Coordinates of C-alpha atoms in Angstrom, one line a residue:
Chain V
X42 CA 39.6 -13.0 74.0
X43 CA 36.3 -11.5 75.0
X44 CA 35.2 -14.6 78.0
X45 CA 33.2 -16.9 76.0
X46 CA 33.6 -15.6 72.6
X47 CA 34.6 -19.6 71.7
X48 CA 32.8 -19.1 68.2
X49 CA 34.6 -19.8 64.7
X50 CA 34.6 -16.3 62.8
X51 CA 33.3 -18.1 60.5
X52 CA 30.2 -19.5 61.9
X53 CA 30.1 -16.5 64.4
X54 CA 26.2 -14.7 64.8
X55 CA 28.5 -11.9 66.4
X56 CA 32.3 -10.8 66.3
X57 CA 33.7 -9.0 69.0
X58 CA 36.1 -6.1 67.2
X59 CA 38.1 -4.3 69.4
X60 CA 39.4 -0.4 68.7
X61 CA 41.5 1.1 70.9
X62 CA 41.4 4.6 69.6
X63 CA 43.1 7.5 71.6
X64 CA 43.5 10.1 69.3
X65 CA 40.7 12.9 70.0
X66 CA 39.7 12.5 73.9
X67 CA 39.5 16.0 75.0
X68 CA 39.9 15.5 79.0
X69 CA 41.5 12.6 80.3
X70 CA 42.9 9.6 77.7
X71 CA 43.1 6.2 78.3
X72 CA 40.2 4.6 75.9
X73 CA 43.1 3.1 74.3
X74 CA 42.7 0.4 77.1
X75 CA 39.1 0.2 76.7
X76 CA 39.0 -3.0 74.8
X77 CA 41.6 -4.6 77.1
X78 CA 39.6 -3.5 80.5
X79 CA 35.9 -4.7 78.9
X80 CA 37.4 -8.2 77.8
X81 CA 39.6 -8.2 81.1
X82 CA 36.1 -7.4 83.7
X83 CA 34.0 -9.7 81.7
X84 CA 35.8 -12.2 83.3
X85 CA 33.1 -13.0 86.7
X86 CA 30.1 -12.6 84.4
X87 CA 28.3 -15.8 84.7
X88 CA 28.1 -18.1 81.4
X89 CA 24.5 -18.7 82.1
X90 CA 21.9 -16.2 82.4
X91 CA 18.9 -16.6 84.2
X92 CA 16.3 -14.3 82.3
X93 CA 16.5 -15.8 78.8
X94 CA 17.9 -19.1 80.1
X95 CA 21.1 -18.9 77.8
X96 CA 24.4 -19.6 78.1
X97 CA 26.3 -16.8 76.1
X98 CA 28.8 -19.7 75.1
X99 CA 25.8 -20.5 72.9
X100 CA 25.1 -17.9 71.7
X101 CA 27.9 -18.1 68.8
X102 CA 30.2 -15.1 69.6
X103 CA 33.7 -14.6 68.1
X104 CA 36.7 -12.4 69.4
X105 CA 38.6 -11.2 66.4
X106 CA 41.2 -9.1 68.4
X107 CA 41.6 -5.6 68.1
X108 CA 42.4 -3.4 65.1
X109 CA 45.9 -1.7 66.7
X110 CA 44.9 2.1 66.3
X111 CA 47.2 4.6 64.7
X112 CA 47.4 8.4 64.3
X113 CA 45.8 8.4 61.0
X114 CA 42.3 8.4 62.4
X115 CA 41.0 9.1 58.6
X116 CA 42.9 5.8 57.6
X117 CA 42.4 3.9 60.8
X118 CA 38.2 4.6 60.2
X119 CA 38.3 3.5 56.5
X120 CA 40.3 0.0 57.5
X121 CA 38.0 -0.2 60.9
X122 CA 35.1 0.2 58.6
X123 CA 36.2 -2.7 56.0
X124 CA 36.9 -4.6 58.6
X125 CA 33.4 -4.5 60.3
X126 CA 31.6 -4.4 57.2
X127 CA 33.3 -7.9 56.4
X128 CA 31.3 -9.3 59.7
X129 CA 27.6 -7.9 58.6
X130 CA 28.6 -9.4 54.8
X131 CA 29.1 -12.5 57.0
X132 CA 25.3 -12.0 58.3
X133 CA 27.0 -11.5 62.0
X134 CA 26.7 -8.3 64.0
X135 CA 29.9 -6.6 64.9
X136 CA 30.2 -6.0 68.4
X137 CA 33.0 -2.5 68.7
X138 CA 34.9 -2.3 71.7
X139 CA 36.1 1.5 72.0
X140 CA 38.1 3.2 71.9
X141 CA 36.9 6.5 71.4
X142 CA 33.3 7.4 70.7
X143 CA 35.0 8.1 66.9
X144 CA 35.0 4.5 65.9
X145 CA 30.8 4.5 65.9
X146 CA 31.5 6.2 62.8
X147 CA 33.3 3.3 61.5
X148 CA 30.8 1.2 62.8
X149 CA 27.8 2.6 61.6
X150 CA 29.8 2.9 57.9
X151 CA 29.7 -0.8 57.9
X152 CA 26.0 -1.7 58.7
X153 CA 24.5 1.5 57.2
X154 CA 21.5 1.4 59.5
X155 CA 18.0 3.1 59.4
X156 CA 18.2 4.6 63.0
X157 CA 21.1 5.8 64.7
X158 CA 20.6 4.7 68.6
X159 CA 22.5 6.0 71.1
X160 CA 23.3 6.3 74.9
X161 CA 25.7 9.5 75.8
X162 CA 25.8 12.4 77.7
X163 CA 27.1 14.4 74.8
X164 CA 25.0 15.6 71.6
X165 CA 28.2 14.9 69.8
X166 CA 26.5 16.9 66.9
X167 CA 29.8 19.4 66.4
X168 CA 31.0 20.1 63.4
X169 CA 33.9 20.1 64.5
X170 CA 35.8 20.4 67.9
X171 CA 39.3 21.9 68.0
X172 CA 39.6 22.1 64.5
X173 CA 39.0 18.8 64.2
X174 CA 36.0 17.1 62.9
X175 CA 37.0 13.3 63.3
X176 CA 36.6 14.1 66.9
X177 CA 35.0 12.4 69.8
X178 CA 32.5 15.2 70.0
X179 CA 31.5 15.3 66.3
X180 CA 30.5 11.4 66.3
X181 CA 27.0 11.9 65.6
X182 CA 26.8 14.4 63.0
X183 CA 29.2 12.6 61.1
X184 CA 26.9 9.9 61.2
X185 CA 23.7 11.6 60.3
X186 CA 25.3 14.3 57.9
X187 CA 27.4 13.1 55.3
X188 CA 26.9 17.0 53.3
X189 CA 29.1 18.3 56.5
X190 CA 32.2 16.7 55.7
X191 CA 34.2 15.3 52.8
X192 CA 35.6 12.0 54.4
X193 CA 31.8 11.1 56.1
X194 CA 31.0 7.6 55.9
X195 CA 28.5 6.7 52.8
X196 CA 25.7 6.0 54.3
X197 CA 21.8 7.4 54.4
X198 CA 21.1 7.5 58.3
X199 CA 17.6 8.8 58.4
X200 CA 17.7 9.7 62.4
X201 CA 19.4 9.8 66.1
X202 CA 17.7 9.1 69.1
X203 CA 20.2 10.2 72.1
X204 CA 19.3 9.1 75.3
X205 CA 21.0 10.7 78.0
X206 CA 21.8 12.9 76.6
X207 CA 22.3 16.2 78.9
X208 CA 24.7 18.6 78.0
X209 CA 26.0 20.1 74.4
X210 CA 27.0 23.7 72.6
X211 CA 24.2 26.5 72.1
X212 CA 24.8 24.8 68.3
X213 CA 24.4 21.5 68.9
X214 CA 21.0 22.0 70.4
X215 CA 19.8 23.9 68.2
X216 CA 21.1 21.9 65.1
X217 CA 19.4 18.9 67.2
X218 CA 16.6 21.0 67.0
X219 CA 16.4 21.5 63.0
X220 CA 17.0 17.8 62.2
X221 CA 15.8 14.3 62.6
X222 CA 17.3 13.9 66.2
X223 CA 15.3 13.0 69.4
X224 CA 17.2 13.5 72.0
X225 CA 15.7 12.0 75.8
X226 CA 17.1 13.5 78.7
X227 CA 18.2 11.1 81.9
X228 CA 15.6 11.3 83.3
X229 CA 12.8 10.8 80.4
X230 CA 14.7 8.0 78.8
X231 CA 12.9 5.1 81.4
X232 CA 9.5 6.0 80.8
X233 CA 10.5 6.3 76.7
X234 CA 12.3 2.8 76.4
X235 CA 8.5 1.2 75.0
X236 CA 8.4 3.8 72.5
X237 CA 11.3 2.5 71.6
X238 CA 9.8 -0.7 69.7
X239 CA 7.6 1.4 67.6
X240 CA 9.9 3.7 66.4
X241 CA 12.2 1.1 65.7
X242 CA 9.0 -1.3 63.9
X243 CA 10.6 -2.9 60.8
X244 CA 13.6 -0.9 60.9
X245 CA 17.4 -1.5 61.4
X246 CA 18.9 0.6 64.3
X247 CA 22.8 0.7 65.0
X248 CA 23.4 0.9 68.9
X249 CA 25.7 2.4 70.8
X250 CA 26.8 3.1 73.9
X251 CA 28.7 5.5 75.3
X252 CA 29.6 4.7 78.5
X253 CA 29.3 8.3 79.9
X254 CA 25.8 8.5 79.0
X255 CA 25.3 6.6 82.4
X256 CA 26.1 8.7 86.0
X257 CA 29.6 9.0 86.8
X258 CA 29.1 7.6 90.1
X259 CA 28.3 4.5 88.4
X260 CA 31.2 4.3 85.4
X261 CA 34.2 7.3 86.5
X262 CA 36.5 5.1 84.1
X263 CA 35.6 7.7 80.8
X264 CA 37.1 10.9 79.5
X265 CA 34.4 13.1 80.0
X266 CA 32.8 12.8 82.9
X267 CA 29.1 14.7 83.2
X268 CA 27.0 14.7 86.1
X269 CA 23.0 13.9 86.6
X270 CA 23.2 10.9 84.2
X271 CA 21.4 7.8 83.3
X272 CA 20.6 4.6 85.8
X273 CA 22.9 1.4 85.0
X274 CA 19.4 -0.3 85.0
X275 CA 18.0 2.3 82.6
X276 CA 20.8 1.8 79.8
X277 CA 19.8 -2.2 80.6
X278 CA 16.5 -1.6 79.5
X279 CA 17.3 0.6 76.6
X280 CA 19.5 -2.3 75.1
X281 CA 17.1 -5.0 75.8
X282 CA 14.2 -2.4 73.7
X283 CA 17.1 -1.8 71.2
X284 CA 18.8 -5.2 70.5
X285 CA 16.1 -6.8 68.0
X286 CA 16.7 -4.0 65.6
X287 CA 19.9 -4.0 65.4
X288 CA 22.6 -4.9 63.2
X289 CA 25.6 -3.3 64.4
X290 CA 26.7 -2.2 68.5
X291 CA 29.7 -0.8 69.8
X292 CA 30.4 0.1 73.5
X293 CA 33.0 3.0 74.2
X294 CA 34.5 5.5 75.7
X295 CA 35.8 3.3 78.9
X296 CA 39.0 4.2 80.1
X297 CA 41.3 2.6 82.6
X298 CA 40.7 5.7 84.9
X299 CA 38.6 4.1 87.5
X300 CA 38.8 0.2 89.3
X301 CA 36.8 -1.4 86.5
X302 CA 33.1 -0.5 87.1
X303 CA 33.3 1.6 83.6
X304 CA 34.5 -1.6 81.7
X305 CA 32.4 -4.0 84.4
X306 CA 29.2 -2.2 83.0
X307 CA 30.0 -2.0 79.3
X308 CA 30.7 -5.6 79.4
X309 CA 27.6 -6.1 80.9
X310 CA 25.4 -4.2 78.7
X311 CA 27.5 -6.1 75.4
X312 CA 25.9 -9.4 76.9
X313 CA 22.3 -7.9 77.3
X314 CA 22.6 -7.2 73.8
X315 CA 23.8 -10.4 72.8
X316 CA 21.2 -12.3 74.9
X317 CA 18.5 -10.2 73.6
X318 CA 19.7 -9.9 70.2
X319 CA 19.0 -14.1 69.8
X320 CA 16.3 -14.1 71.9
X321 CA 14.1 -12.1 69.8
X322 CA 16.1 -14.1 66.7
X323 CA 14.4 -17.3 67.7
Chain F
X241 CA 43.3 -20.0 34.1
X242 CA 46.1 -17.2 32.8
X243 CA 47.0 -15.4 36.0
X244 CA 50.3 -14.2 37.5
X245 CA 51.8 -13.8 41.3
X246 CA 52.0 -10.7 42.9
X247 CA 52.1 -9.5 46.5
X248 CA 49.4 -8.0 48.3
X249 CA 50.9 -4.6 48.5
X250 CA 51.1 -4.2 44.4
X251 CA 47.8 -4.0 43.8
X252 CA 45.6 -1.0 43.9
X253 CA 42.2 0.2 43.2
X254 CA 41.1 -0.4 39.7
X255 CA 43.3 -3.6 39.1
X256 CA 42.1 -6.8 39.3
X257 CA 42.5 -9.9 41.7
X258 CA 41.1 -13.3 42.0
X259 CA 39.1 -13.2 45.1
X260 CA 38.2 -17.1 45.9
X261 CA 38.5 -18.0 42.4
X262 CA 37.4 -15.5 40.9
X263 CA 38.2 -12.7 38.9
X264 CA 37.8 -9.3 40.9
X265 CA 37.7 -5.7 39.9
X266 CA 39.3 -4.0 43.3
X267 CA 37.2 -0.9 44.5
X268 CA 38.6 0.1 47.6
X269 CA 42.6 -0.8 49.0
X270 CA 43.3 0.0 52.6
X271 CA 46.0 -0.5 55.0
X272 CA 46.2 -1.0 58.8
X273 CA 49.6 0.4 59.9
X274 CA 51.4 -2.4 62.1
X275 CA 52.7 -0.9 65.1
X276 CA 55.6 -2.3 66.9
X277 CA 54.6 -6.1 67.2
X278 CA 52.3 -6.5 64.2
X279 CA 52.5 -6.9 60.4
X280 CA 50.9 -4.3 58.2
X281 CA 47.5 -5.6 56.7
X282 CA 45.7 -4.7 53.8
X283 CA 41.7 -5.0 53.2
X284 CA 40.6 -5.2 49.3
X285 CA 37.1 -4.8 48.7
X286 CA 36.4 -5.7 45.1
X287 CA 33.4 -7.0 42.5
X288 CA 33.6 -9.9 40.7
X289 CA 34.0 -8.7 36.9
X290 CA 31.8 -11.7 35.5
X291 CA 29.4 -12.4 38.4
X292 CA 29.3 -8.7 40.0
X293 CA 29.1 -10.3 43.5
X294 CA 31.2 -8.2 46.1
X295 CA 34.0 -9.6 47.4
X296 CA 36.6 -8.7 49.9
X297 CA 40.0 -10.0 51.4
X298 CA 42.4 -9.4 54.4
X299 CA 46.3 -9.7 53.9
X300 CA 49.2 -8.9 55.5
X301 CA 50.7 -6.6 52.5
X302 CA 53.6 -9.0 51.9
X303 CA 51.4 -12.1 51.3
X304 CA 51.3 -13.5 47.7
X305 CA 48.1 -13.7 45.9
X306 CA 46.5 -14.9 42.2
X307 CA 46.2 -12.0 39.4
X308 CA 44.3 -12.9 36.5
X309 CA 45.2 -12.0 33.5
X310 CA 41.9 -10.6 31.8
X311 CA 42.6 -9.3 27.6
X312 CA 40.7 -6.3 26.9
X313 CA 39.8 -6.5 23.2
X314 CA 37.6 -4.5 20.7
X315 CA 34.9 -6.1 18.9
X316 CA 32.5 -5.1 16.2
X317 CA 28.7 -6.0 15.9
X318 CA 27.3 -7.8 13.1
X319 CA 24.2 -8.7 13.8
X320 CA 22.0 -8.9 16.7
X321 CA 19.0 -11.7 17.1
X322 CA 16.8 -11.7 20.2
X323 CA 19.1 -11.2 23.5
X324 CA 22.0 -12.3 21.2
X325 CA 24.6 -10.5 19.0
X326 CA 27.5 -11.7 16.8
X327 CA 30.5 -10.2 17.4
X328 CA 33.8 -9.8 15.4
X329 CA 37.3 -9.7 17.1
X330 CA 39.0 -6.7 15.5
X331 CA 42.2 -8.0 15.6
X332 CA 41.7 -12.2 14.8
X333 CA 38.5 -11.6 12.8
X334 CA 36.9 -14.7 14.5
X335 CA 33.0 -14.3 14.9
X336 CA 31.7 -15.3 18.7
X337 CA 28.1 -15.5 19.7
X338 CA 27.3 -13.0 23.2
X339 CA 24.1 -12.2 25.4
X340 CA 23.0 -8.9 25.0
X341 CA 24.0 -7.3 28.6
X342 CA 20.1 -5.5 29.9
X343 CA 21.7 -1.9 30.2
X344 CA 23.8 -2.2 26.3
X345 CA 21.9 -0.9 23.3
X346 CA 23.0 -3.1 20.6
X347 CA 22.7 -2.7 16.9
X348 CA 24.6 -3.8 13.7
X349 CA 28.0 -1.5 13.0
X350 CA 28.2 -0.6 16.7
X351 CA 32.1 -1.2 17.9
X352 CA 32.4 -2.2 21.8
X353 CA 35.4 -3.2 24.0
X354 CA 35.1 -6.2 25.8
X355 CA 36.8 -8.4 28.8
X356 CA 37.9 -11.6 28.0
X357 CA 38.9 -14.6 30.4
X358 CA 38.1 -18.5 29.4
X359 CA 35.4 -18.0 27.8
X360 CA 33.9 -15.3 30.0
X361 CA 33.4 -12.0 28.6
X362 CA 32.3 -8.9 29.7
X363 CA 31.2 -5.3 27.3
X364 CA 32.6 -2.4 29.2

């Protein structure tokens, strides 16, 4: 169980879903531990925090357990996605625990958002990647182009904003370029986070957060490691900006590849969002 | 309420279940595969056929659950007054009074299938 997640599932404002998918990582694998190592290096995070004076055993969050991941990843979406739209039906926001940056696919399906939020090093904007376009790196356009493939979740995303975002094909960027994607390098995305709140005004934003948006010196535990990233403290203030809007949040691509600072700070970012998330509710 | 026992892993999308109570058309049937430790698990999402609310359910696929039986009968109009029309049972001949349904263009002649379960029907 995800420390503190002492909610019923069926009074829960959140449920913590966890998805170890392992099926696409393109370096090194391991994001099949990722729900097990966030849960497992949540454990010292204090009960009570100071800033919104809350204790997150208040703030009504359940841990429904992982969905065990199989090879299917078509299959293993659709039953991720039911699964996650049963929480927002609930009025709770699911809380994914990658897994693979794949399963934002399933969790946007459920909560069909206006905005598609994001912190990642990667465009993720492929078509596909190895022949395959339920990739890792083919996340985001699967998410904000349903024309590209047959399978794509039904939704109408209207945009992407990637922060962090710093490396990606000659294709990607320029397919970035053509549609309704604002991408924020590292070192723009501090000085962007107000803008945030306007362009999110009124608007339902999915979050999520892909670990290896942030500098590998910071989280090495991830499968793609990429250089000149994003400030633990940046990502911090992104999901504080973020975490009004939004209906849906997933945390991924943390791996069991380093001694927990990868999982440390997803863990920590999940509770920023939670504490924010009823702060601005109340 | 005419309904029948079935396990979760005979039904399928287009057949009906009853989904806390009530009578559900099933719109979408996926399974989890179990693994080594766990049991397979099947999520319905379905619409209730009277009430059009959405509805959905998690099972492991060897759990029993409620069908209901639901007749699907033809009918033929024989009158139609306000947001009512009379309708005639094609095969007992007995009369019964129905609201006109918003999106249903109803005149005098006009033969239409219906869904019928205690007292609830349905035009489709």
């Amino acid at each position: 169980m995800y420390p503190g997640a002492t909610a019923d599932r069926t009074e829960a404002n959140f449920v913590v879903v966890g998805a170890p998918l392992d099926a696409s990582t393109t370096f090194a694998p391991g994001t099949r531990f990722g729900p097990r190592r966030i849960r497992h290096f949540s454990e010292t995070f204090d009960d009570y925090d100071h800033r919104t004076d809350r204790r997150f055993t208040d703030c009504s969050v359940h841990d429904a357990g992982d969905v065990h991941a199989w090879d299917a990843v078509d299959e293993y979406l659709e039953f991720l996605e039911g699964t996650l739209r049963d929480v927002h039906w609930d009025d709770a926001v699911p809380l994914l625990l990658g897994g693979e940056h794949t399963v934002s696919a399933a969790g946007a399906g459920a909560v069909d958002p206006d905005v598609f939020v994001c912190l990642d090093a990667h465009l993720d904007l492929r078509s596909e990647y190895d022949g395959n376009p339920l990739s890792h790196a083919c996340v985001t356009r699967r998410i904000l182009d349903p024309d590209d493939y047959d399978d794509a979740p039904d939704i109408d995303v209207q945009e992407a904003i990637i922060l962090g975002a710093r490396t990606g094909s000659e294709e990607e960027w320029q397919w970035a370029s053509e549609n309704d994607v604002t991408v924020v390098p590292p070192d723009e995305a501090a000085e962007f986070v107000p803008q945030l709140e306007d362009r999110l005004e009124g608007r339902e934003a999915y979050l999520s957060v892909d670990i290896d948006g942030a500098d590998p010196a910071y989280a090495p535990g991830t499968g793609t490691m990429e250089p000149f990233g994003l400030e633990p403290r940046t990502m911090r203030d992104v999901v504080r900006a973020v975490a009004p809007y939004a209906t849906g949040f997933d945390a991924v691509e943390v791996n069991d590849r380093d001694d927990g600072q990868a999982a440390s700070l997803a863990g920590k970012l999940l509770r920023e969002f939670v504490f924010s998330r009823v702060d601005a509710l109340e | 309420m005419a309904k029948q026992q079935k396990e979760v892993r005979d039904l399928g999308e287009g057949g009906y279940v009853l989904i806390d109570d009530a009578a559900c058309k099933i719109d979408s049937y996926s399974t989890a595969k179990p693994g080594k430790h766990g049991s397979a698990k099947a999520r319905i999402e379905a619409r209730g056929v009277f009430d059009g609310k959405r509805r959905s359910l998690s099972q492991p696929v060897d759990a029993k659950i409620w069908v209901p039986i639901i007749n699907r009968k033809q009918g033929q109009i024989v009158s139609v007054d306000g947001n009512d029309m009379q309708v005639m049972d094609l095969e007992t001949y007995e009369t019964i009074t129905m609201r006109i349904p918003e999106d249903v263009d109803a005149s005098p002649d006009d033969n239409i299938e219906y869904l019928e379960m205690e007292g609830q029907r349905k035009i489709v």
